[in-house]
mmCIF file of C-alpha atoms in Angstrom:
data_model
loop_
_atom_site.group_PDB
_atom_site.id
_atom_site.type_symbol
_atom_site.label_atom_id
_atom_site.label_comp_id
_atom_site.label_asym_id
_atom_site.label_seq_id
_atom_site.Cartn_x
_atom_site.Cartn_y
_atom_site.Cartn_z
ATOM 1 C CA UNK A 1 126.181 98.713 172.610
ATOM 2 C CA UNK A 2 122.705 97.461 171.143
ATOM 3 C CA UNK A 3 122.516 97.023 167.451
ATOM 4 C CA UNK A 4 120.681 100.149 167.518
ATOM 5 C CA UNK A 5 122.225 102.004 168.763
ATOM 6 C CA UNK A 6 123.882 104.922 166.447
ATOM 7 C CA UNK A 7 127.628 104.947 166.166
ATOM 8 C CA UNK A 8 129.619 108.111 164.417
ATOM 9 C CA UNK A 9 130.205 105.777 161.012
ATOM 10 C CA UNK A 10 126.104 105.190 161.090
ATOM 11 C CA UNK A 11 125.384 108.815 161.946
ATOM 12 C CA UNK A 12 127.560 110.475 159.205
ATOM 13 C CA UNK A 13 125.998 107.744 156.793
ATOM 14 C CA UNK A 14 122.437 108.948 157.378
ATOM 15 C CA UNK A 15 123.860 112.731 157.335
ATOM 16 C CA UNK A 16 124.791 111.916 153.396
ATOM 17 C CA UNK A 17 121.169 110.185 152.933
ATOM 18 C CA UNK A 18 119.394 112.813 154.530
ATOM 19 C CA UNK A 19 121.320 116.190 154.367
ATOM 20 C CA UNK A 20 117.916 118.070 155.405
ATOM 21 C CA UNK A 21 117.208 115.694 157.781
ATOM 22 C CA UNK A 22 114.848 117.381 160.959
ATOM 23 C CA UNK A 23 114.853 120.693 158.879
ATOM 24 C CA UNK A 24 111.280 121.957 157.704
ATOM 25 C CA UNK A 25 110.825 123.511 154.677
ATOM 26 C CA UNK A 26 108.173 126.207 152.804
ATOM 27 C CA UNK A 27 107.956 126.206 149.227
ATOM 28 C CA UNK A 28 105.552 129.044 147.524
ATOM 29 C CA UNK A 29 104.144 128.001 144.499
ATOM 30 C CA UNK A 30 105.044 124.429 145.248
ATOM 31 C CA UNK A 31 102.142 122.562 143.713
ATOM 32 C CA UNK A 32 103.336 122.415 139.910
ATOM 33 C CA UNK A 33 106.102 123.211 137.674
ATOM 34 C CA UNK A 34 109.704 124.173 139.420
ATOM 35 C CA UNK A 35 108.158 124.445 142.998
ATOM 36 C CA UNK A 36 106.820 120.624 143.173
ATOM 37 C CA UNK A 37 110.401 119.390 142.196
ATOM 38 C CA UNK A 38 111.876 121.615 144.844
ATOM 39 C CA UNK A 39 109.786 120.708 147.313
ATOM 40 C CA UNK A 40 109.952 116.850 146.746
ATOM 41 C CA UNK A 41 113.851 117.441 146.084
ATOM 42 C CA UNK A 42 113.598 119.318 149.403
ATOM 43 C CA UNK A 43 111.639 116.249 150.934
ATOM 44 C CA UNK A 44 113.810 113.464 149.645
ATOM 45 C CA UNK A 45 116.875 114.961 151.213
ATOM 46 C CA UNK A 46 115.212 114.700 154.625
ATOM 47 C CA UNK A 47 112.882 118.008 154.874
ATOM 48 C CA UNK A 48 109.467 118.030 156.076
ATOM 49 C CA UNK A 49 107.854 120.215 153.980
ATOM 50 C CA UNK A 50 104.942 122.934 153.281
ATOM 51 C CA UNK A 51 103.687 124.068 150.028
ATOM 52 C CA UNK A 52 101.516 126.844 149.240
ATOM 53 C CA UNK A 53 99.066 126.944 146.195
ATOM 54 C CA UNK A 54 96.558 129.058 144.502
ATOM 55 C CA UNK A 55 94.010 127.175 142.638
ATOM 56 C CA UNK A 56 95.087 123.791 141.960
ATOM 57 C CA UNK A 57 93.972 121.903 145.038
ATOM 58 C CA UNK A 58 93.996 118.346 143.737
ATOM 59 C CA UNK A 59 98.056 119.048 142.330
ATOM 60 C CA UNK A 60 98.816 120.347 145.955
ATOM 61 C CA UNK A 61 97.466 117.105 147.832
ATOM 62 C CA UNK A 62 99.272 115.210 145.118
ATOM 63 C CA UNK A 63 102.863 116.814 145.730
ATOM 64 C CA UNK A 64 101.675 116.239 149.611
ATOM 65 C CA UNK A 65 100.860 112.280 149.022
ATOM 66 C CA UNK A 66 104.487 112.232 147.367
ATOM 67 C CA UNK A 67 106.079 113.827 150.039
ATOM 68 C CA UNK A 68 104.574 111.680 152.560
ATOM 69 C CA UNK A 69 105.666 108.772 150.757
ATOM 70 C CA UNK A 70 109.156 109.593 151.839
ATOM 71 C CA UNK A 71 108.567 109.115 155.386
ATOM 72 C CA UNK A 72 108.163 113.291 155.642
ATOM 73 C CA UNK A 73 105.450 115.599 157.384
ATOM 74 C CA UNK A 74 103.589 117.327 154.549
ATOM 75 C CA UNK A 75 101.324 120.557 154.501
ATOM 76 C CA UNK A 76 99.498 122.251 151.714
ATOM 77 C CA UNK A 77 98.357 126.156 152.497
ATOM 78 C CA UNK A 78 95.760 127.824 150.319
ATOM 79 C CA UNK A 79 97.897 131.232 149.907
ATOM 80 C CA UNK A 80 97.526 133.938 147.080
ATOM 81 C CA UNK A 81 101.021 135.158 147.091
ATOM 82 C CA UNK A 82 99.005 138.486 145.768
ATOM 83 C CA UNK A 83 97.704 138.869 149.448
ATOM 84 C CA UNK A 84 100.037 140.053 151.769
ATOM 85 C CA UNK A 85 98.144 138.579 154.789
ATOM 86 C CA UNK A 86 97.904 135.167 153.124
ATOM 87 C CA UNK A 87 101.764 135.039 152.598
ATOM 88 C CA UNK A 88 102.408 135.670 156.229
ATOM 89 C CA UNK A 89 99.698 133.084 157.087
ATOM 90 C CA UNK A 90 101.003 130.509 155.269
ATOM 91 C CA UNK A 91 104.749 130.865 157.173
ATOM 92 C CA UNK A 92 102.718 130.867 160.405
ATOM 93 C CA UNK A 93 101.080 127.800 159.928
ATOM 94 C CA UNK A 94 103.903 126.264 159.003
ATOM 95 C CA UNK A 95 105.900 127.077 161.693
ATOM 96 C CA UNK A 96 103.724 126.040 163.869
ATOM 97 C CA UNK A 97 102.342 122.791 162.635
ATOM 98 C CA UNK A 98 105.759 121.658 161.442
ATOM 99 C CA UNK A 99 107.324 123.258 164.424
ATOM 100 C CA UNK A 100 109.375 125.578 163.269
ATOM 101 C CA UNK A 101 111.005 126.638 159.747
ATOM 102 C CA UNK A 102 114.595 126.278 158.531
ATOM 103 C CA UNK A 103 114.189 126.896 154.914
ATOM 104 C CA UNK A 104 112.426 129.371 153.005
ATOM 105 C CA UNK A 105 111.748 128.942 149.124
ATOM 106 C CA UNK A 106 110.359 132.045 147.583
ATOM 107 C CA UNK A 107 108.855 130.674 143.893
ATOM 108 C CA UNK A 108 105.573 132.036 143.508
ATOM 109 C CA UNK A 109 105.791 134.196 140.317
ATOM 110 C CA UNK A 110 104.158 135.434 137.174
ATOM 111 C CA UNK A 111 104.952 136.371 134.091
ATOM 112 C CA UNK A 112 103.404 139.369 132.251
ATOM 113 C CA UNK A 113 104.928 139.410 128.425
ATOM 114 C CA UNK A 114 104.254 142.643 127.265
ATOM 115 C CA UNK A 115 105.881 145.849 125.967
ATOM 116 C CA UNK A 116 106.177 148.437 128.931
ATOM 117 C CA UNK A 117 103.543 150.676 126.870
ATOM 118 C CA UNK A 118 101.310 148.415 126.965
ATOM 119 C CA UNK A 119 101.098 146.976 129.955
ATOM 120 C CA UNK A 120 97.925 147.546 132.356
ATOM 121 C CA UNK A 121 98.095 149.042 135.397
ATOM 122 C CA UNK A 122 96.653 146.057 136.925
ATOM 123 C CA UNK A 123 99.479 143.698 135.489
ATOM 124 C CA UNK A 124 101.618 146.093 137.019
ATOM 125 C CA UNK A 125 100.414 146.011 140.298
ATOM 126 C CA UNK A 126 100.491 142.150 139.889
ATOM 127 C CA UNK A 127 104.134 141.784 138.926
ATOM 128 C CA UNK A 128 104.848 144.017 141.780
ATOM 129 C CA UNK A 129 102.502 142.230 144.068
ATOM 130 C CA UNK A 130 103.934 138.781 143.541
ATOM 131 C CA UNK A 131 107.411 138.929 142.266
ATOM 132 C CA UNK A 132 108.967 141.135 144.947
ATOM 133 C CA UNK A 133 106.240 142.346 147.739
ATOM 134 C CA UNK A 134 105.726 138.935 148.405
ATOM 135 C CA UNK A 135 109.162 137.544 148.694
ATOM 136 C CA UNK A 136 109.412 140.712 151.155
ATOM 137 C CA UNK A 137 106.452 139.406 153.011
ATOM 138 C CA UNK A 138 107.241 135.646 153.103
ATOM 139 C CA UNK A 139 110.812 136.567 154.429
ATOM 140 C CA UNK A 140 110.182 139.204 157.042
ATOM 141 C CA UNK A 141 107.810 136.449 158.598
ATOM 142 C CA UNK A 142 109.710 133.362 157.947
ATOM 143 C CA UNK A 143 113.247 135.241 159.627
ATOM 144 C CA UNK A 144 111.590 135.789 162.725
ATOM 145 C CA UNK A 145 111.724 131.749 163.129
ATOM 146 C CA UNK A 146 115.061 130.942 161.652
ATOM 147 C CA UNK A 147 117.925 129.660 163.770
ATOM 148 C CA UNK A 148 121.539 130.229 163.204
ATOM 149 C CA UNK A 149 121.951 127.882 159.689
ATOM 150 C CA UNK A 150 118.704 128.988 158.440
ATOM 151 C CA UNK A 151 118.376 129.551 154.190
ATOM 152 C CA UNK A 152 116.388 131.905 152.132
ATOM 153 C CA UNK A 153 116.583 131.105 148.847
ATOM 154 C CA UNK A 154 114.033 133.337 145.911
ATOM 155 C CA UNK A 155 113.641 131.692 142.648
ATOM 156 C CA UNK A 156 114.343 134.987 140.283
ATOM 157 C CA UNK A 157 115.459 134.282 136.299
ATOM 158 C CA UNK A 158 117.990 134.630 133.904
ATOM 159 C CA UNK A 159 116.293 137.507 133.051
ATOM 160 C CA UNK A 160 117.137 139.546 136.025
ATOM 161 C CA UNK A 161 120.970 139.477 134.557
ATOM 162 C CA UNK A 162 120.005 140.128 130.903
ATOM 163 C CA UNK A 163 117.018 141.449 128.780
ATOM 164 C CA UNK A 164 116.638 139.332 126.130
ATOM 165 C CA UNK A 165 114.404 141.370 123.881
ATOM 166 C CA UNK A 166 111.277 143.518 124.208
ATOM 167 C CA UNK A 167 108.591 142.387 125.956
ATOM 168 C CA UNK A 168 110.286 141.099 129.056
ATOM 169 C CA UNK A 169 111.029 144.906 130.500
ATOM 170 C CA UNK A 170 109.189 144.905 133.547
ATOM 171 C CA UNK A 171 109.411 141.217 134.558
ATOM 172 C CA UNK A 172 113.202 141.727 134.221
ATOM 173 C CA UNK A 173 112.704 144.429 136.673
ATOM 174 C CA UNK A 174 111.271 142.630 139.305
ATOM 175 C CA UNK A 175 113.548 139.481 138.728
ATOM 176 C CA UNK A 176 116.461 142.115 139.266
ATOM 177 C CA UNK A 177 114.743 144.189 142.605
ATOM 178 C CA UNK A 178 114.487 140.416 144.626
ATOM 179 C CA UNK A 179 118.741 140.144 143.593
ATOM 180 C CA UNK A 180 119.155 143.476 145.327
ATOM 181 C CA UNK A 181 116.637 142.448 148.263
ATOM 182 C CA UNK A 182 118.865 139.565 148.343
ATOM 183 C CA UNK A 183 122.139 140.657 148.811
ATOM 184 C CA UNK A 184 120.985 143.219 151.164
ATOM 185 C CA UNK A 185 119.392 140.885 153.322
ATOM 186 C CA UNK A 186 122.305 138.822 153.317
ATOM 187 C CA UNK A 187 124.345 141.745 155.229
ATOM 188 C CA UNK A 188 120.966 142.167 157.145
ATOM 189 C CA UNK A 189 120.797 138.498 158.284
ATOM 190 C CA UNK A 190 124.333 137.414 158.179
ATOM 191 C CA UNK A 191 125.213 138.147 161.447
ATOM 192 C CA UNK A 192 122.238 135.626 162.717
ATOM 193 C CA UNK A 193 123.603 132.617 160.581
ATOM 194 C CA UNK A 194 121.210 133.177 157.835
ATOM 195 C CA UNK A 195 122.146 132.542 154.432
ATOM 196 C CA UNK A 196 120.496 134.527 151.846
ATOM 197 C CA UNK A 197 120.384 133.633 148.021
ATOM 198 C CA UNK A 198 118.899 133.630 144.390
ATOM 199 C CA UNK A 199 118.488 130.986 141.971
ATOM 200 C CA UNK A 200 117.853 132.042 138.382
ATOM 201 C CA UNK A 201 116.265 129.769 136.120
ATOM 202 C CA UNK A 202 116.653 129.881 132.275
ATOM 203 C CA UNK A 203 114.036 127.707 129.679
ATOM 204 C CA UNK A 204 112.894 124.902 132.102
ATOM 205 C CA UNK A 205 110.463 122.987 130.498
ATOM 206 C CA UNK A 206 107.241 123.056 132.434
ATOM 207 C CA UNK A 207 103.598 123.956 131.966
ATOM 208 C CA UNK A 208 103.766 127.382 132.207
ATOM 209 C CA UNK A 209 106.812 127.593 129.454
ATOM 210 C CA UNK A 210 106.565 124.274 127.312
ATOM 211 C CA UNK A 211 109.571 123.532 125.571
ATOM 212 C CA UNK A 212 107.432 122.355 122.532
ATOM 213 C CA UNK A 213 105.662 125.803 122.649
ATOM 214 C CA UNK A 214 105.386 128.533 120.247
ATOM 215 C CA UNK A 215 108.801 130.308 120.636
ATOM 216 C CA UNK A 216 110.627 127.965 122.257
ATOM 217 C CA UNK A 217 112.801 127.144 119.405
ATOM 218 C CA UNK A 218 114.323 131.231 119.912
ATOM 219 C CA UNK A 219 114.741 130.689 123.404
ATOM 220 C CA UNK A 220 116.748 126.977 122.712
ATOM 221 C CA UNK A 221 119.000 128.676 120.618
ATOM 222 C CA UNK A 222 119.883 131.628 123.217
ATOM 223 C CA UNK A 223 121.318 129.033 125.181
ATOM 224 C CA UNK A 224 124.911 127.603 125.095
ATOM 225 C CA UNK A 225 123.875 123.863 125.548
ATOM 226 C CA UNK A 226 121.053 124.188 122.662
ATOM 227 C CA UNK A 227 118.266 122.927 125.354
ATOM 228 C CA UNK A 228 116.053 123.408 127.685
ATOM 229 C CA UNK A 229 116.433 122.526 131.158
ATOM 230 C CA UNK A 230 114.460 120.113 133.649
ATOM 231 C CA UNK A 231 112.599 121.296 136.975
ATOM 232 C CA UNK A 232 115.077 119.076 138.785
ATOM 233 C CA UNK A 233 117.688 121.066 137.285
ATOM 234 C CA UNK A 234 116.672 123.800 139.898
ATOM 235 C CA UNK A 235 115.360 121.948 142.666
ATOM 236 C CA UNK A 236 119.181 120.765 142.356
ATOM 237 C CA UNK A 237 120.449 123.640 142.827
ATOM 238 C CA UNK A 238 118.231 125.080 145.523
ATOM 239 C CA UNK A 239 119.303 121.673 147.811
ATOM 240 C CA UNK A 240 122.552 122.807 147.487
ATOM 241 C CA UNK A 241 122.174 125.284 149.121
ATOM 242 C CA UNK A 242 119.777 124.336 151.534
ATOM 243 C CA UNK A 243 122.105 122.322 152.573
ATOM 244 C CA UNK A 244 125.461 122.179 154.902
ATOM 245 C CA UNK A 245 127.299 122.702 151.170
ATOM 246 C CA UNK A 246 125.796 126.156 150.999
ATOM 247 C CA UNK A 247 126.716 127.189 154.193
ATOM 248 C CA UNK A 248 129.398 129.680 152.926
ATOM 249 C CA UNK A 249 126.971 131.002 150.231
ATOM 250 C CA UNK A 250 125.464 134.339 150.772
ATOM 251 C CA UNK A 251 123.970 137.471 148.904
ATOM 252 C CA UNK A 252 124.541 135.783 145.703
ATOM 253 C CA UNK A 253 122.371 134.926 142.299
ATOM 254 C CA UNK A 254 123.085 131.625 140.842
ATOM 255 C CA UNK A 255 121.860 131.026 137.067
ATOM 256 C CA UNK A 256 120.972 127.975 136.148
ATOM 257 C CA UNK A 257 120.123 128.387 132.587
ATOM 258 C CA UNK A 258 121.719 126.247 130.296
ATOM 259 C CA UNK A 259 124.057 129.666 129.399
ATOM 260 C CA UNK A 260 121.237 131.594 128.473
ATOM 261 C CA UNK A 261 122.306 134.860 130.080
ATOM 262 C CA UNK A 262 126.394 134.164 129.398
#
């Protein structure tokens, strides 16, 4: 036997290194915030892995260069998650520059603050548009390339278990619709080998919800551990079950919010 040559102690060792190892990844929304960590989490466990970003081209080849770093294939897609076409784009390319696609992230989102009343039609339209048609988008494309062991995983919030105040109405509503997608998907896919799931963040500190901005002290004190949580926090839990630990995990919402919604 060369000294090369793998053995079953040497294989199982770089199994526990590299979990994802050979997998390939797409993370929406991966250039900032929770979708960088997840996609570098994604990428350190052994995933090549594809981003898509809006506006913030110099942040997307910057999560790339990191990725790459790590010995992984990288790929950034311009994609409004807005535009149907561009959703289903983005999976195509990375199928088939990455060849294939094994795990799905869904994390593009907004976040409209407003009481129901007052809120546009246009916001509307947007919180519909991103939040749950594209999720709906991203998966019908992405399933179509999945092999038995293949994971779909949305990034919802704590607020699709519990409305914390006014204000939060209608984003609670779409954060709830993609647990229902989820779970029926899971009965859809099941049979296929394809694991379906939601992770649901609480206060994670990160650009878009600072945990030294206005109103943060209100939301520190909703939760049981008095703090907010880290982006790695999520991209944590999302590796989990990525992985061959979250292989008997299906049509379930897992909050990871710091007891926010208990």
């Amino acid at each position: 036997m060369s000294p090369n040559q793998a053995t079953p102690s040497n294989i199982e060792s770089v199994t526990m290194k590299n979990p994802l190892q050979g997998k390939v990844a797409l993370v929406t929304g991966g250039s900032r915030g929770i979708g960088a960590a997840i996609a570098k989490r994604l990428a350190a466990d052994g995933a090549d892995v594809a981003i898509t970003y809006v506006s913030s081209p110099d942040k997307a080849k910057a999560v790339v260069a990191e990725i790459e770093k790590l010995g992984r294939r990288a790929l950034a897609v311009q994609a409004d998650s807005a535009n149907s076409g561009a959703v289903t784009a983005a999976v195509e390319k990375t199928a088939a520059e990455l060849k294939g696609l094994d795990i799905l992230v869904n994390n593009a989102g907004v976040f409209v603050a407003a009481m129901t009343a007052d809120t546009s039609a246009q916001d509307l339209e947007r919180l519909w548009q991103i939040n749950v048609r594209a999720p709906i988008v991203a998966i019908q494309a992405a399933a179509k390339h999945m092999q038995k062991g293949g994971r779909i995983i949305t990034i919802g919030s704590c607020l699709g278990e519990r409305v914390a105040g006014p204000g939060v109405t209608l984003v609670s509503m779409t954060k709830a619709a993609v647990v229902g997608l989820t779970r029926g998907l899971a009965r859809e896919l099941g049979p296929q080998g394809i694991c379906v799931n939601v992770v649901e963040p609480g206060p994670i500190d990160t650009d878009m919800n600072p945990s030294e901005a206005e109103g943060a002290d209100a939301q520190r004190a909703a939760t049981a551990l008095g703090h907010y949580g880290h982006p790695d926090d999520i991209a944590a839990m999302v590796a989990h079950l990525a992985g061959e630990s979250g292989r008997y995990s299906t049509g379930a919402a897992f909050l990871v919010d710091g007891g926010y919604a208990a």
